[in-house]
Coordinates of C-alpha atoms and ligand atoms in Angstrom, one line a residue:
M1 CA 6.7 76.8 18.2
R2 CA 3.4 79.1 18.7
G3 CA 0.8 79.7 22.0
V4 CA 3.8 78.5 24.5
R5 CA 4.4 81.7 26.7
E6 CA 2.5 80.8 30.1
F7 CA 0.9 82.6 33.1
A8 CA -0.2 81.2 36.5
D9 CA -3.6 80.8 37.6
V10 CA -3.8 81.7 40.7
N11 CA -6.8 80.4 43.5
P12 CA -7.2 83.9 45.5
A13 CA -8.4 82.2 48.5
D14 CA -4.6 81.4 49.7
G15 CA -2.4 82.2 46.8
S16 CA -1.3 79.4 45.8
V17 CA -0.8 78.8 41.6
I18 CA -3.5 76.1 40.1
A19 CA -2.7 76.0 37.0
E20 CA -0.1 77.3 34.2
V21 CA -1.9 78.4 30.8
S22 CA -1.1 79.9 27.6
E23 CA -0.9 82.4 26.1
A24 CA -2.4 82.8 22.5
D25 CA -0.3 84.1 20.5
Q26 CA -1.0 86.6 17.2
G27 CA -0.5 82.7 15.4
L28 CA -3.0 80.6 17.0
V29 CA -6.0 83.5 17.3
D30 CA -6.1 83.0 13.7
D31 CA -5.9 80.1 13.9
A32 CA -9.4 80.2 15.9
V33 CA -10.5 82.4 13.4
Q34 CA -10.5 80.6 10.4
A35 CA -11.7 77.6 12.0
A36 CA -14.9 79.6 13.1
R37 CA -15.5 80.5 9.8
K38 CA -15.0 77.5 7.8
A39 CA -17.1 76.2 10.6
L40 CA -19.9 78.8 9.1
L41 CA -20.0 76.9 6.2
G42 CA -20.0 73.8 8.1
E43 CA -23.2 71.9 8.9
W44 CA -23.3 74.7 11.7
G45 CA -24.2 77.3 8.8
R46 CA -26.8 74.6 7.0
L47 CA -28.9 74.3 10.3
G48 CA -32.3 75.0 11.1
V49 CA -33.1 76.8 13.9
R50 CA -35.1 74.7 15.9
E51 CA -32.2 72.3 15.6
R52 CA -29.4 74.9 16.8
A53 CA -32.2 75.3 19.7
A54 CA -32.7 71.6 20.5
R55 CA -28.2 71.7 20.2
L56 CA -28.6 74.3 22.9
H57 CA -30.5 73.1 25.7
K58 CA -28.1 69.7 25.4
V59 CA -25.1 72.0 26.5
A60 CA -27.4 73.4 29.4
D61 CA -27.9 69.8 30.2
A62 CA -24.4 68.4 29.8
I63 CA -23.7 72.0 31.9
E64 CA -26.5 71.1 34.8
A65 CA -24.4 66.9 34.7
R66 CA -21.1 68.7 35.1
F67 CA -22.5 70.8 38.3
D68 CA -19.7 69.9 40.2
C69 CA -16.5 70.6 38.3
F70 CA -18.1 73.9 36.9
L71 CA -18.8 75.3 40.3
K72 CA -15.1 73.6 41.6
A73 CA -13.3 75.4 39.0
E74 CA -15.1 78.6 39.3
V75 CA -14.2 78.2 43.0
A76 CA -10.9 77.3 42.4
D77 CA -10.6 80.2 39.9
T78 CA -12.3 83.2 41.7
G79 CA -12.0 82.2 45.5
K80 CA -16.0 82.8 45.4
P81 CA -18.4 81.1 48.1
M82 CA -18.8 78.2 47.3
A83 CA -22.7 78.5 48.1
L84 CA -23.0 81.6 46.3
A85 CA -21.1 79.8 42.8
A86 CA -24.0 76.9 43.2
K87 CA -26.3 78.9 43.9
L88 CA -26.0 81.7 40.9
D89 CA -23.2 81.9 38.7
V90 CA -23.4 77.9 37.4
P91 CA -27.5 77.7 37.1
R92 CA -27.3 81.0 36.0
A93 CA -25.1 79.4 32.7
A94 CA -27.7 76.5 31.8
A95 CA -29.6 79.5 32.3
N96 CA -28.7 81.5 29.6
F97 CA -28.5 78.9 27.0
R98 CA -32.1 77.4 28.2
V99 CA -33.2 81.4 27.4
F100 CA -31.7 82.3 24.1
A101 CA -32.8 78.3 22.3
D102 CA -36.3 79.4 23.2
A103 CA -36.1 83.2 22.3
V104 CA -34.6 82.3 18.7
K105 CA -37.5 79.4 18.7
M106 CA -40.3 82.0 19.8
A107 CA -38.5 85.2 17.8
G108 CA -41.2 86.4 14.2
I109 CA -39.8 88.4 12.2
E110 CA -40.7 92.7 10.7
C111 CA -43.1 92.3 7.8
F112 CA -45.1 95.3 6.2
Q113 CA -47.3 95.4 3.5
T114 CA -46.5 98.3 1.3
E115 CA -48.6 100.6 -0.7
T116 CA -47.2 102.1 -4.0
P117 CA -47.7 104.7 -6.2
D118 CA -49.5 103.1 -9.3
G119 CA -51.9 101.6 -6.6
S120 CA -50.7 98.4 -6.5
S121 CA -48.6 96.8 -3.2
A122 CA -45.6 95.1 -1.6
L123 CA -44.5 93.1 1.0
N124 CA -41.2 93.5 2.9
Y125 CA -40.0 90.7 5.0
A126 CA -36.6 90.8 7.0
V127 CA -34.8 87.8 7.7
R128 CA -32.7 86.9 10.4
K129 CA -28.1 85.8 9.4
P130 CA -25.5 85.4 11.4
L131 CA -23.0 87.9 12.1
G132 CA -20.2 85.6 11.4
V133 CA -17.4 85.3 13.7
V134 CA -18.1 87.2 17.3
G135 CA -15.4 87.9 19.6
I136 CA -17.0 87.6 22.7
I137 CA -14.4 89.6 25.3
T138 CA -16.2 88.7 29.9
P139 CA -14.3 89.8 32.9
W140 CA -13.2 87.4 36.0
N141 CA -15.9 88.7 38.7
L142 CA -18.6 86.3 37.3
P143 CA -16.4 84.8 34.7
L144 CA -18.9 81.7 33.6
L145 CA -21.5 84.0 34.1
L146 CA -21.2 86.4 32.4
A147 CA -19.1 84.7 29.8
T148 CA -23.0 82.2 29.1
W149 CA -24.4 85.8 28.9
K150 CA -23.5 86.5 25.3
I151 CA -21.5 82.6 23.7
A152 CA -25.3 81.3 24.5
P153 CA -27.2 84.2 22.1
A154 CA -24.6 84.9 19.6
L155 CA -25.2 80.7 19.0
A156 CA -28.9 80.6 19.1
C157 CA -28.1 83.4 15.9
G158 CA -26.2 80.9 14.5
N159 CA -22.7 82.6 14.4
A160 CA -19.6 80.7 16.0
V161 CA -17.8 82.4 18.4
V162 CA -13.6 83.1 19.5
V163 CA -13.7 83.6 23.5
K164 CA -11.5 85.3 25.7
P165 CA -11.9 84.9 29.3
S166 CA -9.9 86.9 31.9
E167 CA -6.5 86.0 32.3
E168 CA -7.7 85.6 35.9
T169 CA -10.1 83.3 35.3
P170 CA -9.7 81.1 32.5
A171 CA -11.2 77.4 34.0
T172 CA -15.1 77.6 33.0
A173 CA -14.5 78.4 29.5
T174 CA -12.7 76.1 28.8
L175 CA -14.6 73.5 30.4
L176 CA -17.7 74.9 28.6
A177 CA -15.8 73.4 25.1
E178 CA -16.7 69.8 26.7
A179 CA -20.5 70.3 27.0
M180 CA -20.4 72.0 24.1
Q181 CA -19.0 68.8 21.8
E182 CA -21.2 66.6 24.3
A183 CA -23.9 68.9 22.7
G184 CA -23.1 68.2 19.0
I185 CA -22.1 71.6 18.8
P186 CA -19.7 71.3 15.8
D187 CA -16.3 71.9 15.3
G188 CA -15.1 75.2 14.6
V189 CA -18.3 76.6 17.0
Y190 CA -16.7 77.5 19.7
N191 CA -13.7 78.3 21.1
V192 CA -11.2 79.7 23.2
V193 CA -8.6 81.4 23.2
H194 CA -6.5 82.3 26.2
G195 CA -4.3 85.4 27.7
F196 CA -4.1 89.4 28.5
G197 CA -6.2 92.1 26.8
P198 CA -3.4 95.0 25.6
G199 CA -0.1 93.5 23.4
S200 CA -1.7 90.0 23.6
T201 CA -4.7 88.4 22.9
G202 CA -7.4 90.4 23.8
E203 CA -6.4 92.6 21.2
F204 CA -5.4 90.5 18.6
L205 CA -9.1 89.1 18.3
T206 CA -10.5 93.0 17.7
Q207 CA -8.0 93.6 16.1
H208 CA -8.4 90.9 13.6
P209 CA -10.2 91.0 10.1
D210 CA -12.1 88.0 9.6
V211 CA -13.4 88.8 13.1
N212 CA -17.6 90.3 12.0
A213 CA -18.5 91.8 16.2
I214 CA -16.9 92.1 19.0
T215 CA -18.9 91.8 22.6
F216 CA -16.9 92.7 25.9
T217 CA -18.0 93.0 29.2
G218 CA -14.9 94.5 31.9
E219 CA -13.8 97.6 32.5
S220 CA -15.2 101.6 30.5
R221 CA -11.6 102.2 29.8
T222 CA -10.8 98.6 28.3
G223 CA -13.9 99.3 26.1
A224 CA -12.8 102.9 24.5
A225 CA -9.7 101.1 23.8
I226 CA -11.8 97.9 21.7
M227 CA -13.5 101.4 20.4
K228 CA -10.6 102.4 19.1
A229 CA -9.0 98.7 18.0
V230 CA -12.2 98.1 15.8
A231 CA -12.8 101.6 14.6
A232 CA -11.2 100.6 11.2
G233 CA -13.2 97.1 10.1
V234 CA -16.9 99.5 11.8
K235 CA -17.1 96.7 13.3
P236 CA -20.5 96.6 15.1
V237 CA -20.1 96.9 19.4
S238 CA -22.2 95.6 22.1
F239 CA -20.5 96.5 25.7
E240 CA -21.6 95.9 29.0
L241 CA -19.7 98.3 31.6
G242 CA -18.6 99.7 34.5
G243 CA -20.8 100.8 37.3
K244 CA -20.9 103.7 40.3
N245 CA -23.9 102.7 41.2
A246 CA -26.8 104.8 43.8
A247 CA -28.9 103.5 46.3
I248 CA -32.2 105.6 47.3
V249 CA -33.6 104.2 51.1
F250 CA -36.4 106.3 52.2
A251 CA -37.8 106.6 55.6
D252 CA -41.2 104.6 54.9
C253 CA -38.4 101.4 53.5
D254 CA -39.4 98.1 54.5
F255 CA -36.1 98.9 57.1
E256 CA -35.0 95.5 57.7
E257 CA -35.3 94.4 54.2
T258 CA -33.7 97.2 52.8
V259 CA -30.5 95.9 55.2
R260 CA -30.7 92.6 54.3
G261 CA -31.3 93.6 50.0
L262 CA -28.6 96.3 50.3
A263 CA -26.1 94.2 52.3
D264 CA -26.5 92.4 49.2
A265 CA -25.9 95.0 47.0
V266 CA -22.9 96.3 48.4
F267 CA -21.3 92.8 49.6
L268 CA -22.1 90.4 47.4
N269 CA -19.1 89.0 45.4
T270 CA -16.6 91.2 47.9
G271 CA -18.3 94.2 46.3
Q272 CA -17.5 92.5 42.6
V273 CA -20.7 92.7 40.7
C274 CA -20.9 95.9 38.3
L275 CA -23.9 96.1 39.7
C276 CA -23.1 96.6 43.6
A277 CA -24.0 99.8 45.2
E278 CA -20.9 101.9 45.8
R279 CA -23.5 105.0 46.6
I280 CA -26.5 105.2 49.6
Y281 CA -28.3 107.9 49.7
V282 CA -30.8 107.5 52.9
E283 CA -33.2 110.3 53.8
R284 CA -32.0 111.6 57.0
G285 CA -34.9 110.9 59.5
I286 CA -33.6 106.9 58.8
F287 CA -29.5 107.8 58.6
E288 CA -27.8 107.5 62.3
R289 CA -30.0 104.0 62.3
F290 CA -29.3 102.1 58.8
V291 CA -25.0 102.9 59.3
E292 CA -25.9 101.2 62.2
A293 CA -27.8 98.7 61.2
L294 CA -25.1 97.9 57.7
K295 CA -22.0 97.6 59.9
Q296 CA -23.8 95.7 61.7
K297 CA -24.3 93.1 58.6
A298 CA -21.2 94.4 57.6
E299 CA -19.0 92.8 60.8
K300 CA -20.4 89.1 61.1
M301 CA -19.7 88.9 57.9
H302 CA -18.1 85.0 57.9
A303 CA -14.6 85.8 55.3
G304 CA -14.1 82.0 55.9
W305 CA -12.7 79.2 53.1
P306 CA -14.5 79.0 49.8
T307 CA -15.4 75.5 50.6
E308 CA -16.8 76.2 53.9
P309 CA -21.4 76.4 53.8
E310 CA -20.8 79.8 56.8
T311 CA -18.8 82.0 54.1
N312 CA -20.4 84.3 52.4
L313 CA -17.4 86.8 51.4
G314 CA -14.7 85.6 49.4
P315 CA -11.2 87.6 48.5
L316 CA -10.9 89.6 45.9
I317 CA -9.7 88.9 42.4
S318 CA -6.0 89.7 42.7
A319 CA -3.2 91.5 45.1
Q320 CA -2.8 94.0 42.4
H321 CA -6.7 93.9 42.8
R322 CA -6.5 93.9 46.1
E323 CA -4.2 97.1 46.0
K324 CA -6.4 99.2 43.8
V325 CA -9.4 99.3 46.9
M326 CA -6.7 99.4 49.6
G327 CA -5.2 102.0 47.8
Y328 CA -9.4 104.0 47.5
Y329 CA -9.4 103.2 51.2
R330 CA -6.5 104.8 52.2
L331 CA -7.9 107.7 49.5
A332 CA -11.0 107.9 51.8
R333 CA -9.2 108.3 54.9
E334 CA -7.0 111.5 53.1
E335 CA -10.5 112.9 51.3
G336 CA -11.8 113.5 54.9
A337 CA -14.0 110.3 55.2
T338 CA -15.4 108.6 58.7
V339 CA -14.5 104.7 58.9
I340 CA -17.1 103.6 60.0
T341 CA -15.8 100.0 60.0
G342 CA -13.5 98.1 58.1
G343 CA -10.9 100.1 55.7
G344 CA -8.1 97.4 56.0
I345 CA -6.9 94.2 55.3
P346 CA -8.0 91.4 58.2
E347 CA -6.0 88.8 59.0
F348 CA -5.9 85.2 60.1
G349 CA -3.5 83.2 61.1
D350 CA -3.1 80.2 58.5
G351 CA -3.1 80.0 54.6
R352 CA -5.9 83.0 53.8
D353 CA -3.3 85.8 55.0
R354 CA -1.3 84.4 51.3
G355 CA -5.1 85.1 49.2
F356 CA -5.8 88.4 48.9
Y357 CA -8.7 89.0 51.3
I358 CA -9.8 92.5 52.7
Q359 CA -12.4 94.0 54.7
P360 CA -16.2 94.9 54.3
T361 CA -16.4 98.9 54.8
I362 CA -18.7 101.3 55.6
Y363 CA -18.1 105.4 54.8
T364 CA -19.6 108.1 54.9
G365 CA -19.2 111.8 55.4
L366 CA -17.6 112.4 52.7
A367 CA -18.1 115.3 49.8
E368 CA -19.8 114.2 46.7
S369 CA -16.3 115.7 43.8
T370 CA -14.5 113.7 45.6
R371 CA -13.3 110.5 43.9
C372 CA -14.3 107.9 46.2
V373 CA -17.6 109.2 45.3
K374 CA -17.4 109.0 41.6
E375 CA -15.1 106.4 41.2
E376 CA -15.6 102.9 40.5
I377 CA -13.8 101.3 43.9
F378 CA -15.7 97.5 42.4
G379 CA -14.4 96.2 46.5
P380 CA -16.6 95.4 49.2
V381 CA -16.9 99.2 50.1
C382 CA -20.0 102.0 49.8
H383 CA -20.3 105.4 51.0
I384 CA -23.5 107.0 52.8
A385 CA -25.2 110.3 52.8
P386 CA -28.1 111.8 54.4
F387 CA -31.2 113.7 51.5
D388 CA -33.7 116.2 52.5
S389 CA -36.1 115.3 49.4
D390 CA -37.1 112.8 46.9
D391 CA -35.5 115.4 44.3
E392 CA -32.8 115.4 46.0
A393 CA -32.1 112.1 45.8
V394 CA -32.7 111.9 42.6
A395 CA -30.1 114.9 41.8
L396 CA -27.6 112.9 44.2
A397 CA -27.9 109.4 42.5
N398 CA -28.3 110.9 38.4
D399 CA -25.2 113.0 39.4
T400 CA -22.3 110.3 37.9
K401 CA -21.2 109.7 34.3
Y402 CA -21.9 106.0 35.2
G403 CA -25.1 104.3 33.8
L404 CA -25.6 100.6 34.7
A405 CA -27.7 100.7 37.8
A406 CA -29.9 102.0 40.8
S407 CA -31.9 100.3 43.3
V408 CA -35.0 102.9 45.3
W409 CA -36.0 101.5 48.6
T410 CA -39.4 102.6 49.3
T411 CA -42.7 100.8 50.1
N412 CA -44.7 103.9 49.1
L413 CA -45.4 102.6 45.5
K414 CA -46.3 105.9 43.5
R415 CA -42.7 107.4 44.7
G416 CA -40.9 103.8 43.7
H417 CA -42.7 104.3 40.2
A418 CA -41.5 107.9 40.0
V419 CA -38.2 108.5 41.3
A420 CA -36.8 104.8 39.2
Q421 CA -37.6 106.1 35.4
Q422 CA -35.8 109.0 36.5
M423 CA -32.5 107.6 37.7
N424 CA -30.6 108.1 34.1
V425 CA -29.4 104.0 33.9
G426 CA -30.4 101.4 32.3
I427 CA -31.9 99.0 35.3
T428 CA -33.8 100.3 38.7
W429 CA -34.5 97.7 40.8
V430 CA -37.2 98.9 43.7
N431 CA -37.7 97.3 46.8
C432 CA -35.2 94.7 45.4
W433 CA -31.0 94.3 43.7
F434 CA -29.9 91.8 40.8
L435 CA -33.6 90.2 40.6
R436 CA -33.0 89.3 37.1
D437 CA -35.0 88.8 33.9
L438 CA -33.5 87.5 31.1
R439 CA -35.6 89.1 28.8
T440 CA -35.7 91.6 29.8
P441 CA -33.3 95.4 28.4
F442 CA -29.6 95.1 30.3
G443 CA -27.2 97.4 29.6
G444 CA -25.4 100.4 31.1
V445 CA -25.8 104.4 29.7
G446 CA -22.8 106.8 29.5
L447 CA -19.8 104.9 30.7
S448 CA -21.4 102.3 31.5
G449 CA -22.2 100.8 28.1
I450 CA -23.6 100.9 24.7
G451 CA -26.2 98.8 23.5
R452 CA -28.7 96.6 25.9
E453 CA -28.6 92.9 25.9
G454 CA -31.0 90.0 27.4
G455 CA -34.4 89.0 25.1
M456 CA -34.8 90.1 22.1
H457 CA -32.2 93.0 22.3
S458 CA -29.4 89.7 22.1
L459 CA -31.2 88.2 18.8
N460 CA -30.8 91.8 16.8
F461 CA -27.1 92.5 18.3
Y462 CA -25.9 88.7 17.6
S463 CA -28.0 89.0 13.9
E464 CA -28.2 91.0 10.7
L465 CA -31.6 92.0 9.2
N466 CA -31.7 91.4 5.0
N467 CA -35.4 93.2 4.4
V468 CA -36.1 92.0 1.1
C469 CA -39.0 93.6 -0.6
I470 CA -41.0 91.7 -3.3
R471 CA -43.8 94.2 -5.2
L472 CA -47.0 92.3 -5.6
Ligands
LIG1 P1 -10.9 94.5 32.2 O1 -11.8 95.8 31.6 O2 -9.8 94.9 32.5 O3 -10.7 93.4 31.4 C1 -11.9 92.3 30.4 C2 -11.4 91.8 29.9 O4 -11.0 92.7 29.4 C3 -10.2 90.5 30.0 O5 -10.8 89.2 29.7 C4 -9.4 91.6 29.5 O6 -8.1 90.2 29.6 C5 -9.2 92.1 28.5 N1 -9.0 93.2 28.4 C6 -8.5 94.5 28.4 N2 -7.2 95.1 27.5 C7 -8.0 94.5 26.7 C8 -7.5 95.7 25.6 N3 -7.3 96.4 24.8 N4 -8.1 94.4 23.8 C9 -8.8 93.3 24.5 N5 -9.3 93.2 25.0 C10 -9.0 92.7 26.6 O7 -12.3 94.2 32.9 P2 -12.5 93.0 34.7 O8 -12.0 94.0 35.4 O9 -11.6 92.2 34.1 O10 -13.8 93.8 35.5 C11 -14.2 94.2 36.3 C12 -14.4 95.2 35.4 O11 -15.7 95.1 34.6 C13 -15.4 96.7 36.7 O12 -15.1 97.7 35.7 C14 -16.8 95.8 36.6 O13 -17.5 97.3 36.4 C15 -17.3 95.7 34.7 N6 -18.2 94.6 34.3 C16 -19.2 95.1 33.6 C17 -20.0 94.4 33.2 C18 -21.5 95.0 33.2 O14 -22.3 94.1 32.8 N7 -21.6 95.8 33.4 C19 -20.2 93.4 34.0 C20 -19.5 92.6 35.0 C21 -17.3 93.3 35.1
LIG2 C1 -22.1 92.1 36.6 O1 -21.0 92.0 36.9 C2 -22.9 91.8 36.5 C3 -23.3 91.6 35.6 C4 -24.4 91.0 35.2 C5 -25.8 90.5 33.8 O2 -25.0 90.5 32.4 C6 -26.8 89.5 33.7 O3 -26.8 88.8 33.0 O4 -27.3 89.1 34.7

């Protein structure tokens, strides 16, 4: 028998088992890849761009028609507040399909008229072709949003995909198959395999000789392991990896807006967003006031059951991840931090005590060289430090091996531009955070990734260009 080892899907809000999931072994991964390859030779491979785009809009329609199912599945898998998933995760899944359906229809092709040495000319034009079978490996923090961010452009470009969602959050990728079927996406174009990473489904997929490219979102260390796995086949990769993102707060900021924005940037999704700010640098004149204001926000957060409308702080994803974050909370004290608030595990006296909740936490007083300031924690936690000049703030923010996102908070637009452009990252927000336009380049520098996705950047990654040169 193949693919029969089962693993538990756990609800992080109360530790209950919500499903048993079959782990795909090498044989099942082979089947999925072969199904995808076969689909490329069938109806899917013959569809024109207009019809492909129309079907992707239908996928978006089918997601919207099942909004509540996706919502419940995502919340059960992650424990995140239902209000957040209803505002962010599920709508973004539909939006991902619509944006890339439209983008591929609008995309032009490169074309050059070339002068030849004999005084005549040639015409060059590049045609877009699918890569083939794309392996998509995704994490647990925004499962549906991040999977569809890659699935939609891959399908828009005519590829077939094999998706391996995180073992922590298998539900919504599975449910998406129903939406695909309803939308008329032919069998074999969208495949899902469940399982773990090393020595399991994820590794089988990255090492598979018939997979043409790998697109991955997750930890930087996992990205490094995947690079090794694909090296022998010289396959293209797109990596969206970790971050240790900085925020720079100037004394001339709109104080209330900034505190509100940064409370989101630190605590949204219990700090489990790759873009979250874990380092906040505040101009010295407003340092004490800012620390106090963010502390007030942290202490007012409501760590309720996910379905309660006032809940704005869910649990962490797993007992193991909570142990990792608690390790950093202990380390911060050893490294000499002042604990402004939090640092522990809350007690509720009900079923949530069996879940993986953790207190929102703020530190000050750490040296910049400490591990808590240098390493990604991925929890509801930040360190706040003062600065005295624009140059010092830029230097502090850029002193990291990561380079995903930054935010700058000031009412001085000239300063906002100047500082933003000096950030060594893929995305800098000024007076906002996680405000997304899906046409813009998205990705990271250094340990935060390879390549850019979004709009044309996604279309360029998920397709091969064949330049045709015609002598005229
Ligand atoms: P992870 O790297 O542990 O796992 C991500 C996926 O990779 C999972 O599906 C996992 O099963 C799989 N995997 C693990 N090892 C593998 C291997 N050797 N071969 C093939 N597949 C393997 O990441 P996570 O813990 O699920 O997610 C949290 C991390 O993701 C954080 O570091 C966060 O910053 C990062 N992240 C980055 C972005 C971004 O856009 N830059 C977005 C979300 C999350
Ligand atoms: C990381 O946790 C969040 C990534 C967000 C996106 O990839 C996006 O497209 O908004």
